[in-house]
XYZ file of C-alpha atoms in Angstrom:
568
model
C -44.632 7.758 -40.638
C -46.099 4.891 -38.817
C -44.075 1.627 -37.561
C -41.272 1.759 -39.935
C -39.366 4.690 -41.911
C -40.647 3.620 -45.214
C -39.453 5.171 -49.019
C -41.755 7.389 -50.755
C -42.237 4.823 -53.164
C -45.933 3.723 -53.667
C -47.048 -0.242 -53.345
C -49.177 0.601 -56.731
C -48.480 0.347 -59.884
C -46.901 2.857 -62.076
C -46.953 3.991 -65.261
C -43.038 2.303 -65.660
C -43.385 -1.186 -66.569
C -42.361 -4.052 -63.856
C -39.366 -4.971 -66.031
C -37.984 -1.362 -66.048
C -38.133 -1.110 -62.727
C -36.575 -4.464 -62.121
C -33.853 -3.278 -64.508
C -32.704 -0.579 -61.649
C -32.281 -2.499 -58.877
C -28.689 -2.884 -58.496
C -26.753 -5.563 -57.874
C -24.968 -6.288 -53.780
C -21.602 -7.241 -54.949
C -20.719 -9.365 -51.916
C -16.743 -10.080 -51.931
C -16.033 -13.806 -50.502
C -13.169 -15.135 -48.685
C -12.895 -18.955 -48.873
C -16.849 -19.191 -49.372
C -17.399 -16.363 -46.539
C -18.893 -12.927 -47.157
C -15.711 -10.419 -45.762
C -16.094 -6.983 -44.747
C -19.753 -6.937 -43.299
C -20.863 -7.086 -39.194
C -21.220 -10.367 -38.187
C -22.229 -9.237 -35.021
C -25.524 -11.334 -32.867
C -29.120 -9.832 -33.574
C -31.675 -10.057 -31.115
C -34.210 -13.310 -31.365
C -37.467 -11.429 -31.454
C -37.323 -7.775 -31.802
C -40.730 -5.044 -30.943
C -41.109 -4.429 -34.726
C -41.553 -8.159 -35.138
C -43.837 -8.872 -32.497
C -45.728 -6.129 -33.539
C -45.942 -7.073 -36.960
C -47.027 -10.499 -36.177
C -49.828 -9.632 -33.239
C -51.575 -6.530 -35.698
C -51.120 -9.158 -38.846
C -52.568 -11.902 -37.027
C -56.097 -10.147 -36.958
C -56.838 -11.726 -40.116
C -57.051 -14.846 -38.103
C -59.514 -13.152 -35.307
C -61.716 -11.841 -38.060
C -62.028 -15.730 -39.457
C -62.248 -17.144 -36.058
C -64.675 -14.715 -34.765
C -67.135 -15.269 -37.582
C -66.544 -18.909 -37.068
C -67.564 -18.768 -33.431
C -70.260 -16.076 -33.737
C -72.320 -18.453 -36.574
C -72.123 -21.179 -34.156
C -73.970 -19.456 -31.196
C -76.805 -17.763 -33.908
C -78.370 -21.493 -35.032
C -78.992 -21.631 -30.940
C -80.356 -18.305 -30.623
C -83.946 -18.149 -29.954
C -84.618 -14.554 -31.613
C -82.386 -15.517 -34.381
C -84.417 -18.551 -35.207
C -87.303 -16.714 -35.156
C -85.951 -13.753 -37.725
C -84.549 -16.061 -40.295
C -86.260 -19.717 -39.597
C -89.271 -21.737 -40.449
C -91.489 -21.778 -37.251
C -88.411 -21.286 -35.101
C -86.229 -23.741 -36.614
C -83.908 -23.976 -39.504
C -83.843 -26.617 -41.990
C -80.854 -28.347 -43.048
C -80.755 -26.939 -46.362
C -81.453 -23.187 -44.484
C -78.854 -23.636 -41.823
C -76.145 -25.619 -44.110
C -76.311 -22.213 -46.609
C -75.956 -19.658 -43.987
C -73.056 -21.274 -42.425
C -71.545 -22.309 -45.724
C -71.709 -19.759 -48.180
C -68.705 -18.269 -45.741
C -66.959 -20.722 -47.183
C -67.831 -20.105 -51.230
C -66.858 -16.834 -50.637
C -63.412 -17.830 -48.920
C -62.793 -20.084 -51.740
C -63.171 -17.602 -54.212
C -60.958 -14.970 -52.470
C -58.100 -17.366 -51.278
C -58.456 -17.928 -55.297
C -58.145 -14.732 -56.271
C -55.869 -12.736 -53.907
C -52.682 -13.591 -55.255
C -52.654 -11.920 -58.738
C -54.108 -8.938 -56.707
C -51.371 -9.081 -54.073
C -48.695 -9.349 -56.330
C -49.605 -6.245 -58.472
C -50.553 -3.649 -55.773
C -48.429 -5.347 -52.914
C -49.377 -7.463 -49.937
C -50.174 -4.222 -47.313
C -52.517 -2.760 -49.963
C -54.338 -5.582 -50.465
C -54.820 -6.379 -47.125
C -56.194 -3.123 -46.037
C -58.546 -3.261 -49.496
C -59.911 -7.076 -48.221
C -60.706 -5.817 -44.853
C -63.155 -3.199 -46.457
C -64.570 -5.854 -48.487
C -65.059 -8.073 -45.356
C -66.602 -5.135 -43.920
C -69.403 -4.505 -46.335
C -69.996 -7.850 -46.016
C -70.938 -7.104 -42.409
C -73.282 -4.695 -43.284
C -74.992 -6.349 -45.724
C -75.929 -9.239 -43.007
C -76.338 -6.619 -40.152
C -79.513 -4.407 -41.963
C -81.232 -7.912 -42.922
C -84.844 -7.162 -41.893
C -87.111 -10.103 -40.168
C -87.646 -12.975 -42.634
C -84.457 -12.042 -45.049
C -82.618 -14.826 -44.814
C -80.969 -14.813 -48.630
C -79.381 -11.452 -47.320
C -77.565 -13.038 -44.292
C -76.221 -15.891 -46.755
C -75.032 -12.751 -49.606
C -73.235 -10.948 -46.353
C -71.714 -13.781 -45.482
C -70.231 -14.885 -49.226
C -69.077 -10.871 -49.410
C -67.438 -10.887 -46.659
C -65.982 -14.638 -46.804
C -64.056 -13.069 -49.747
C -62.565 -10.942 -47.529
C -62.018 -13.995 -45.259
C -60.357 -16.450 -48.049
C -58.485 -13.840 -49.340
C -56.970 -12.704 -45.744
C -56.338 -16.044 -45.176
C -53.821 -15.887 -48.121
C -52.503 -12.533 -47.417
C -51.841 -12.932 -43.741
C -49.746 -16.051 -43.477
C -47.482 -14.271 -47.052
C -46.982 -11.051 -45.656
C -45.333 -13.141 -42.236
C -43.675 -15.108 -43.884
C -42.027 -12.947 -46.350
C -41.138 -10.516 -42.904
C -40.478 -12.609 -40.030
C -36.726 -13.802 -39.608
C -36.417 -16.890 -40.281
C -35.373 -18.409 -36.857
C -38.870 -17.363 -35.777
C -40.921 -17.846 -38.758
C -42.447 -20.938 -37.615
C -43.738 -18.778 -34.623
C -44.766 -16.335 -36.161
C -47.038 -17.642 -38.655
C -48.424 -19.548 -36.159
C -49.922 -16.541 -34.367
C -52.442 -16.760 -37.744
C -53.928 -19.770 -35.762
C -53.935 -18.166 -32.487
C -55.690 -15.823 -33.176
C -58.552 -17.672 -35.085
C -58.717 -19.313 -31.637
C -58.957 -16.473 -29.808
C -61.797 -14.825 -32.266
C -64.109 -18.310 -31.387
C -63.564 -17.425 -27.927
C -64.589 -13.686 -27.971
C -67.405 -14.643 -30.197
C -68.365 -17.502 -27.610
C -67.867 -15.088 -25.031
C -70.519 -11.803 -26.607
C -73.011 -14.594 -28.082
C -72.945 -15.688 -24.163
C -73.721 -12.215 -22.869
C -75.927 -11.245 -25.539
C -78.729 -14.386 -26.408
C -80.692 -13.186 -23.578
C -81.701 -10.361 -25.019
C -85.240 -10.179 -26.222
C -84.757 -8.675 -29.575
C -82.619 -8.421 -32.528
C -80.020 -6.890 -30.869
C -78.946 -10.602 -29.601
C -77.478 -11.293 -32.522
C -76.749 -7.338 -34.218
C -74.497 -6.816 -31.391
C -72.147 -9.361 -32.096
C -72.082 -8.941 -35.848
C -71.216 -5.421 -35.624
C -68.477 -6.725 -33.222
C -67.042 -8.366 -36.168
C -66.628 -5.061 -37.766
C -64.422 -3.866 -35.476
C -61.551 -6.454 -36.052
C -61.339 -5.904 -39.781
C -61.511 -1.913 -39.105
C -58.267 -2.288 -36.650
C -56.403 -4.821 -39.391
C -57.509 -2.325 -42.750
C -56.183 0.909 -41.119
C -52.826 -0.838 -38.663
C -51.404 -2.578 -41.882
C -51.030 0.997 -43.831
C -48.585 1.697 -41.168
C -46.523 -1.131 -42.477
C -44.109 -1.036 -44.780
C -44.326 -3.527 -47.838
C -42.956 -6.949 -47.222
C -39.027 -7.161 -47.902
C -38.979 -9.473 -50.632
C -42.164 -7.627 -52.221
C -40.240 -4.237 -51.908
C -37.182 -6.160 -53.979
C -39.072 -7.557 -56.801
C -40.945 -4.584 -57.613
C -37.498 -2.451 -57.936
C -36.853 -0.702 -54.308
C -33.885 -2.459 -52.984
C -33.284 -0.094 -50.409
C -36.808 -0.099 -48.830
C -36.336 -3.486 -48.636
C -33.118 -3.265 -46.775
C -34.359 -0.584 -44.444
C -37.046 -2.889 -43.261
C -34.477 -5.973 -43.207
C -32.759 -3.842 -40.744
C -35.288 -2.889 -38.655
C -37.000 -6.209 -38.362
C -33.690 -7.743 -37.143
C -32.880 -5.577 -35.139
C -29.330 -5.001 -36.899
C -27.279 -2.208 -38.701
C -27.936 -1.578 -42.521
C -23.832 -2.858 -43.068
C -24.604 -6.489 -41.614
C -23.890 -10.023 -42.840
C -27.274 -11.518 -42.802
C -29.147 -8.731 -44.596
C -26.204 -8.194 -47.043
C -26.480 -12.377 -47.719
C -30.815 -11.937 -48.114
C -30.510 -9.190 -50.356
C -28.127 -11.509 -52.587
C -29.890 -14.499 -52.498
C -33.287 -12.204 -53.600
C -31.420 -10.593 -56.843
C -29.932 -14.351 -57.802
C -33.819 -15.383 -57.461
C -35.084 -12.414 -59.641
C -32.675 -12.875 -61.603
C -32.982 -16.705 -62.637
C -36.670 -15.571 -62.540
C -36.699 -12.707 -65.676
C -34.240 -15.623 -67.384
C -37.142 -18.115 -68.017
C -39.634 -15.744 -69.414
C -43.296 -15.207 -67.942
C -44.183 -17.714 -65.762
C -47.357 -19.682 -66.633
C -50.116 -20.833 -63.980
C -49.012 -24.099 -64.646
C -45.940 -24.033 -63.172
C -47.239 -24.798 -59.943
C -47.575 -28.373 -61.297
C -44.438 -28.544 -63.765
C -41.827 -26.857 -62.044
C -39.039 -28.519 -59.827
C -40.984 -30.907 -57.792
C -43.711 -28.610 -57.701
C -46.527 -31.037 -58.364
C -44.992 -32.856 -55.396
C -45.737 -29.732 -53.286
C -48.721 -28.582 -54.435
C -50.737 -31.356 -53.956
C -48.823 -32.192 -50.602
C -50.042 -28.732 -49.507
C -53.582 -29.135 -51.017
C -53.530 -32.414 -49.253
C -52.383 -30.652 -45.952
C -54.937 -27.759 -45.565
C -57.518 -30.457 -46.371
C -56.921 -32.411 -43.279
C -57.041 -29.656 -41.603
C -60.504 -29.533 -41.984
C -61.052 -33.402 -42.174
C -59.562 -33.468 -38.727
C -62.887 -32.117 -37.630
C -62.575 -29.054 -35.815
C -64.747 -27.386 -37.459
C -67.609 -29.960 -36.815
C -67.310 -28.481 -32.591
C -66.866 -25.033 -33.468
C -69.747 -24.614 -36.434
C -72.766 -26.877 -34.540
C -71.294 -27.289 -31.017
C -73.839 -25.195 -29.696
C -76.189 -27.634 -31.388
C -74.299 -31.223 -30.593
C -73.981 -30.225 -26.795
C -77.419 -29.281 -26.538
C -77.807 -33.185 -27.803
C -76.020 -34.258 -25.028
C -78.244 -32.630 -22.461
C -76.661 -29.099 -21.383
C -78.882 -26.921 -20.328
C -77.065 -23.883 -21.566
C -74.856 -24.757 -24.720
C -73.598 -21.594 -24.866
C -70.957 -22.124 -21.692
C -69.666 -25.322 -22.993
C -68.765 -23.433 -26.163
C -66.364 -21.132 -23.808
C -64.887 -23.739 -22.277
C -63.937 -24.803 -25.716
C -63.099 -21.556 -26.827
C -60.805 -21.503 -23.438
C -58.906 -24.857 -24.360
C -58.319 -23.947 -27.854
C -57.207 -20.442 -27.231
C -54.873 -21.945 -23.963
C -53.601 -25.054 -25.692
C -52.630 -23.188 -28.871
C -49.656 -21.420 -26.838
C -47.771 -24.492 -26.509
C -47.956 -25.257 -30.722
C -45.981 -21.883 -30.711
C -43.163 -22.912 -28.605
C -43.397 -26.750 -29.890
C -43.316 -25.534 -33.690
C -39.801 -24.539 -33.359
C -38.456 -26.458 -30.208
C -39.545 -30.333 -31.664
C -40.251 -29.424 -35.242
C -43.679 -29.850 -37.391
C -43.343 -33.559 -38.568
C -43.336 -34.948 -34.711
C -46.125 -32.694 -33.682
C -48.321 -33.236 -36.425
C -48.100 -37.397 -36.495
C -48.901 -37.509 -32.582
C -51.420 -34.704 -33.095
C -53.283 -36.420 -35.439
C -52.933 -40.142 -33.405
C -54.341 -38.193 -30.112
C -57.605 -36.438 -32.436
C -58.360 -40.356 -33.870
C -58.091 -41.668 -30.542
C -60.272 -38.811 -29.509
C -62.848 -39.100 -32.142
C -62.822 -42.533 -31.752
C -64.033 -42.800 -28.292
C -66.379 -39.849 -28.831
C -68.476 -41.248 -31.369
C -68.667 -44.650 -29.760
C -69.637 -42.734 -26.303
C -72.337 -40.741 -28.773
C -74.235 -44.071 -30.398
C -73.761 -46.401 -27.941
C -73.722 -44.709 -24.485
C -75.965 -41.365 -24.786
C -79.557 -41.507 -24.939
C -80.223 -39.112 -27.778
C -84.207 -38.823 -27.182
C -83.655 -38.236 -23.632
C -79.877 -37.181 -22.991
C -80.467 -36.264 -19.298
C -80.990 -39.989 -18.957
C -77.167 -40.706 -19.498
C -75.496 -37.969 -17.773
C -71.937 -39.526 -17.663
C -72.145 -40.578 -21.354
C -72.992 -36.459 -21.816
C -69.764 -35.762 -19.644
C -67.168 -38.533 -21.558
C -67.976 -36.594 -24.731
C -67.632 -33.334 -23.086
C -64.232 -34.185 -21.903
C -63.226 -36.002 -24.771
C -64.275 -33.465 -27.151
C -61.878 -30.952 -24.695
C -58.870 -33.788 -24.985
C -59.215 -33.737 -28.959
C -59.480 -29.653 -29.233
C -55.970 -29.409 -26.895
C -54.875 -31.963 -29.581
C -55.792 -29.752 -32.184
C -54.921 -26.379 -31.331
C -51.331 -27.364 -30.106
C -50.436 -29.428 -33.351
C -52.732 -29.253 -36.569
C -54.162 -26.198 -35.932
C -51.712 -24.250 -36.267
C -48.582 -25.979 -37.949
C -50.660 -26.606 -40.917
C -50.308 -23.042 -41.593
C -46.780 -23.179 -41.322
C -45.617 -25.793 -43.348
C -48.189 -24.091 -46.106
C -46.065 -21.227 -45.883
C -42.385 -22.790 -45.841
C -43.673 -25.794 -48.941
C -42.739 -23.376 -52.225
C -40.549 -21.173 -53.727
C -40.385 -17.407 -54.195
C -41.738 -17.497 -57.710
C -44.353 -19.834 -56.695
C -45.630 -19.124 -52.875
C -48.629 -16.947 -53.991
C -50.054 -19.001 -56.278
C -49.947 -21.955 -54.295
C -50.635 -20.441 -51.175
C -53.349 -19.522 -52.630
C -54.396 -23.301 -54.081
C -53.507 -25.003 -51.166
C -56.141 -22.452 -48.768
C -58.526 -22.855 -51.505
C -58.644 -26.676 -50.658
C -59.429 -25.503 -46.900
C -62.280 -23.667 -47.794
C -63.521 -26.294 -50.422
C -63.394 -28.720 -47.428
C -64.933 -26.143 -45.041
C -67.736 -25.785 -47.253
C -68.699 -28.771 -47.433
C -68.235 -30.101 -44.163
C -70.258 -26.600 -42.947
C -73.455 -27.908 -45.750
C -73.669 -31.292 -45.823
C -72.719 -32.206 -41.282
C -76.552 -30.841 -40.407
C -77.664 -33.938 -43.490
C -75.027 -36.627 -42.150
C -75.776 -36.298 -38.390
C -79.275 -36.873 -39.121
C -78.592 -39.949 -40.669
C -75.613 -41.414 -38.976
C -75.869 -39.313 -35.423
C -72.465 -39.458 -33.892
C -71.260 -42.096 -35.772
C -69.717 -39.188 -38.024
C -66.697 -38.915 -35.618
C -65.645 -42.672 -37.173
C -65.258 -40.373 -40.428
C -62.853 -37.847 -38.946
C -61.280 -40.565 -36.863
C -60.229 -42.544 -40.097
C -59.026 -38.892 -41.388
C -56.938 -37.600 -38.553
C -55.006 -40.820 -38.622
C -54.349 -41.009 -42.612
C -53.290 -37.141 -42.001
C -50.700 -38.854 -39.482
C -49.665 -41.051 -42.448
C -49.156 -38.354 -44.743
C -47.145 -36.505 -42.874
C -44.837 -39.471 -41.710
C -44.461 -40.441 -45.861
C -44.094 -36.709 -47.461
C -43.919 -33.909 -45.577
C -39.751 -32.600 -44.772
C -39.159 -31.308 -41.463
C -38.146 -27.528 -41.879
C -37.491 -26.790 -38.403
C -34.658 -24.382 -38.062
C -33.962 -24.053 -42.406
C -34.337 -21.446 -44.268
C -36.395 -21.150 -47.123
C -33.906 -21.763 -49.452
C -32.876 -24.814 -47.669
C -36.526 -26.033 -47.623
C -36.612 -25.921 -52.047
C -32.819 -27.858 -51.269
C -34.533 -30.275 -49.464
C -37.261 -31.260 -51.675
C -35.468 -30.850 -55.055
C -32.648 -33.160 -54.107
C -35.756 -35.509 -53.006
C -34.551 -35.904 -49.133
C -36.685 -38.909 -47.591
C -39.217 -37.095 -45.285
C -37.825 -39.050 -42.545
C -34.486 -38.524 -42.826
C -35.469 -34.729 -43.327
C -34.579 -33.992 -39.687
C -30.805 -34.815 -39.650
C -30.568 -33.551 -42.707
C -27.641 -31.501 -42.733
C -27.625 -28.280 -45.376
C -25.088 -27.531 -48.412
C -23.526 -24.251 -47.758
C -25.374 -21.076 -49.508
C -23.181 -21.521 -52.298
C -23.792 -24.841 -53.071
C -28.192 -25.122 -52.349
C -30.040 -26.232 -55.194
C -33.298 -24.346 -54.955
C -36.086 -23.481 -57.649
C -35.627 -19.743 -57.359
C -32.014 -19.945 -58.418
C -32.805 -22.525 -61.525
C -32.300 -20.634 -64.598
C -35.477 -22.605 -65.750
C -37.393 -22.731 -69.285
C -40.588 -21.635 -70.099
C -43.520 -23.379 -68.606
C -40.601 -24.354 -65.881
C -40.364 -27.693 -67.420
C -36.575 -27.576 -68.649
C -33.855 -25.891 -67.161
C -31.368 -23.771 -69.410
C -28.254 -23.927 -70.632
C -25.725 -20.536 -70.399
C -24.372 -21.341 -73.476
C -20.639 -21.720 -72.112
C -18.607 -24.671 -72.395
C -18.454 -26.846 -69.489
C -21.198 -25.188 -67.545
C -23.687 -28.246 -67.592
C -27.466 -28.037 -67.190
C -27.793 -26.253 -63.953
C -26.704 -22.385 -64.167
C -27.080 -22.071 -60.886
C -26.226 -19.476 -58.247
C -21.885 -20.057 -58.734
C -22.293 -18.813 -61.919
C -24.492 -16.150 -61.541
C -22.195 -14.814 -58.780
C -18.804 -15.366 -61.689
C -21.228 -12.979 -63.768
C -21.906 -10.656 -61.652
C -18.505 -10.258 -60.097
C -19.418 -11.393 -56.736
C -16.353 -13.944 -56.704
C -13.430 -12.968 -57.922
């Protein structure tokens, strides 16, 4: 039966149309007394219960798949039989080495791109199990790649970025569509986590493995990478289907069942009775409007606002520069004179994983908007004294010549990657995750990851071309970037610390100044303005009209309670 008691019902489509299933959900009829919900426990639930943990550790290993690869590609361009399989007289060229790190990233694009249609018709547990496989074939195409092949390791890698891009989507939805929302922050932070701690096992097996004197060097830790996805394809199918998925495709109760077991609480309490309310208002106003158009992301309420704000976000993630340590830092510390690359790259992996721990408790305890401006100050200061250490100090010909420029970038290249993994690293996927409405989150999840792999991709091609031109210098480019994505953050993003999601779409509907965001102080659930309750037009441009007197533009959620005969 797996984690959770789950309903027969199947996460695939049937031969009933959406709308007729919709049609049967029936509607909680909660009675209120002066604005309260009466006759419902209102007894404490537990902050964290097993299920949840659970959930978000054997979710997460969408992260260690992407951060495993991540690492893993790094420690190949330094690996002697490697080079010799796949390069030109032992070497790679730029253009060689840029496409077999890169084409990851095509392939993520594309999936991030196209998982949400796909989640949303056979359900976010099916998908992710069916993205796994595909990130799995991947692996095999680049593990059989005989001695010369190098087009096949660049096809593995675009099949099984695919399964990457799309997991990235799928992983971050399905926990924060679960998780409770005192602890979603948290939890969706464990995404990040775990990407660290996949670099870090990869740093660790390429480590222990490019000694040996054959192809097994760098077999061995591919076929390590089929393990995670294995573990993540056949875990998830003990899950049951996220809550709110469960509600909009017609099975109220399995969504309660797993309310209740994910809190912790019994099936008669307030909070899940309240949830299940606000998701059949949402549906609701949702099947008013019509079919929603793509473009909605950009016309509905405020949405342009958001979806660029959370393009712009997942693109400084990568601008930050992270990636430029964790792709060619095998490389760039060879450059500084280490004899063996390969342990600096643990003691990377060992900051990022150890410093990442902190951004989980920080998230929630002094908010995203705090953490993210002084995270981004500390990586320009960083990159600012590493890539003035790199063209001034070090002696690039002969790097053993300047052995305490070698160290300054070691250490500052240490100080910027606790910066990072405590504050952009993994908040970014948070406030991805909390931007948008119900009606909207897949589709611009799914937008705003596809500008991280866009960035990715080209930061992965074109850093071996730039660094040959402009040697360290480059860090002045990510300097200039971390401290404009301090900027952005101060001038647009809302601090959603401790709101729900409703009270997130509140927030940026009523156009809150981002900071005044944190002492903002909520309407009650009766009175929140959110995009999900909107009663809005086609194309989400307009916003209708009931048709009875007095009732103004907004049919909002007071109404649709009068209707329904939730206030009497």
């Amino acid at each position: 039966m797996g984690v959770f008691s789950r309903s027969k019902a199947s996460d695939s489509p049937s031969s009933s149309s959406d709308e007729e299933k919709e049609a049967q959900v029936p509607t909680p009829i909660l009675r209120t007394v002066n604005g309260e919900v009466a006759g419902y426990d209102d007894s404490p639930f537990p902050r964290i219960t097993w299920r949840v943990a659970f959930m978000g550790t054997l979710v997460s290993m969408g992260g260690l798949i992407f951060g495993y690869d991540t690492g893993q590609i790094s420690g190949f361009l330094d690996m002697n039989e490697f080079l010799n399989e796949f390069g030109q007289n032992g070497k790679f060229t730029n253009v060689r080495s840029g496409l077999i790190v890169g084409m990851l990233s095509i392939g993520t694009l594309v999936g991030a791109l196209i998982a949400a249609p796909f989640a949303n018709l056979f359900g976010r547990r099916l998908s992710i199990s069916a993205w796994c496989v595909v990130f799995m074939v991947g692996v095999v195409v680049q593990i059989s790649s005989a001695s010369g092949h190098w087009y096949q390791i660049v096809i593995g890698r675009t099949i099984a970025g695919l399964g990457v891009g799309a997991l990235s989507i799928l992983v971050p939805l399905f926990q924060s569509e679960s998780a409770p929302s005192h602890i979603r922050g948290a939890i969706v932070c464990m995404y990040q986590l775990f990407i660290t701690l996949g670099i870090l096992f990869a740093n660790i097996v390429n480590f222990g493995t490019e000694r040996i004197n054959n192809t097994a060097s760098w077999r061995i830790p591919m076929g390590i990478g089929f393990l995670w996805a294995l573990i993540l394809g056949l875990g998830i199918l003990s899950f049951p289907e996220t809550p709110k998925h469960a509600f909009r495709k017609g099975r109220p109760e399995e969504a309660k069942r797993t309310m209740t077991k994910l809190l912790g609480v019994g099936h008669n309490h307030r909070k899940v009775a309240l949830e299940l309310q606000e998701m059949k208002e949402a549906l609701d106003a949702e099947k008013a409007g019509g079919n929603r158009r793509w473009w909605e992301v950009f016309t509905g309420p405020r949405m342009a606002y958001r979806t660029l704000l959370g393009m712009s976000m997942q693109a400084f993630q990568q601008l930050t520069g992270a990636n430029f340590f964790f792709y060619y830092g095998t490389v760039i510390f060879v450059a500084t004179g280490l004899s063996n690359s390969f342990e600096t790259q643990i003691i990377l992996g060992t900051v990022n994983v150890a410093c990442t721990f902190p951004g989980l408790y920080l998230v929630e305890r002094l908010g995203r908007r705090i953490c993210m401006i002084i995270g981004g100050a500390w990586m320009c200061m960083c990159f600012l004294v590493f890539a003035s250490v790199g063209h001034f100090g070090l002696d690039r010909h002969t790097p053993t010549n300047t052995p305490k420029a070698g160290t300054a970038m070691i250490v500052f290249a240490c100080l910027f990657i606790m910066a990072y993994a405590s504050t952009w690293g993994p908040m970014v996927w948070t406030v991805t995750g909390e931007l948008y409405p119900s009606r909207y989150r897949a589709q611009c999840m799914s937008m705003s990851t596809a500008s991280n792999w866009t960035w990715n991709f080209l930061l992965a091609f074109f850093t071996p071309f730039i660094t040959g031109d402009i040697d360290f210098r480059y860090g002045y480019v990510f300097a200039a970037c971390c401290g404009a994505a301090s900027v952005t953050v101060y001038f647009f993003l809302l601090e959603a610390q401790g709101k729900t999601l409703e009270e997130i779409d509140d927030m940026y509907i009523l156009h809150v100044k981002p900071w005044e965001s944190k002492n903002y102080v909520p309407k009650s659930r009766q009175e929140l303005v959110t995009s999900d309750d909107l009663y809005l037009a086609s194309g989400g441009m307009g916003i209708r009209k009931t048709g009875e007197s007095g009732m103004g533009e907004l049919s909002q959620s007071e109404a649709a309670r009068q209707q329904d005969g939730v206030i009497p």
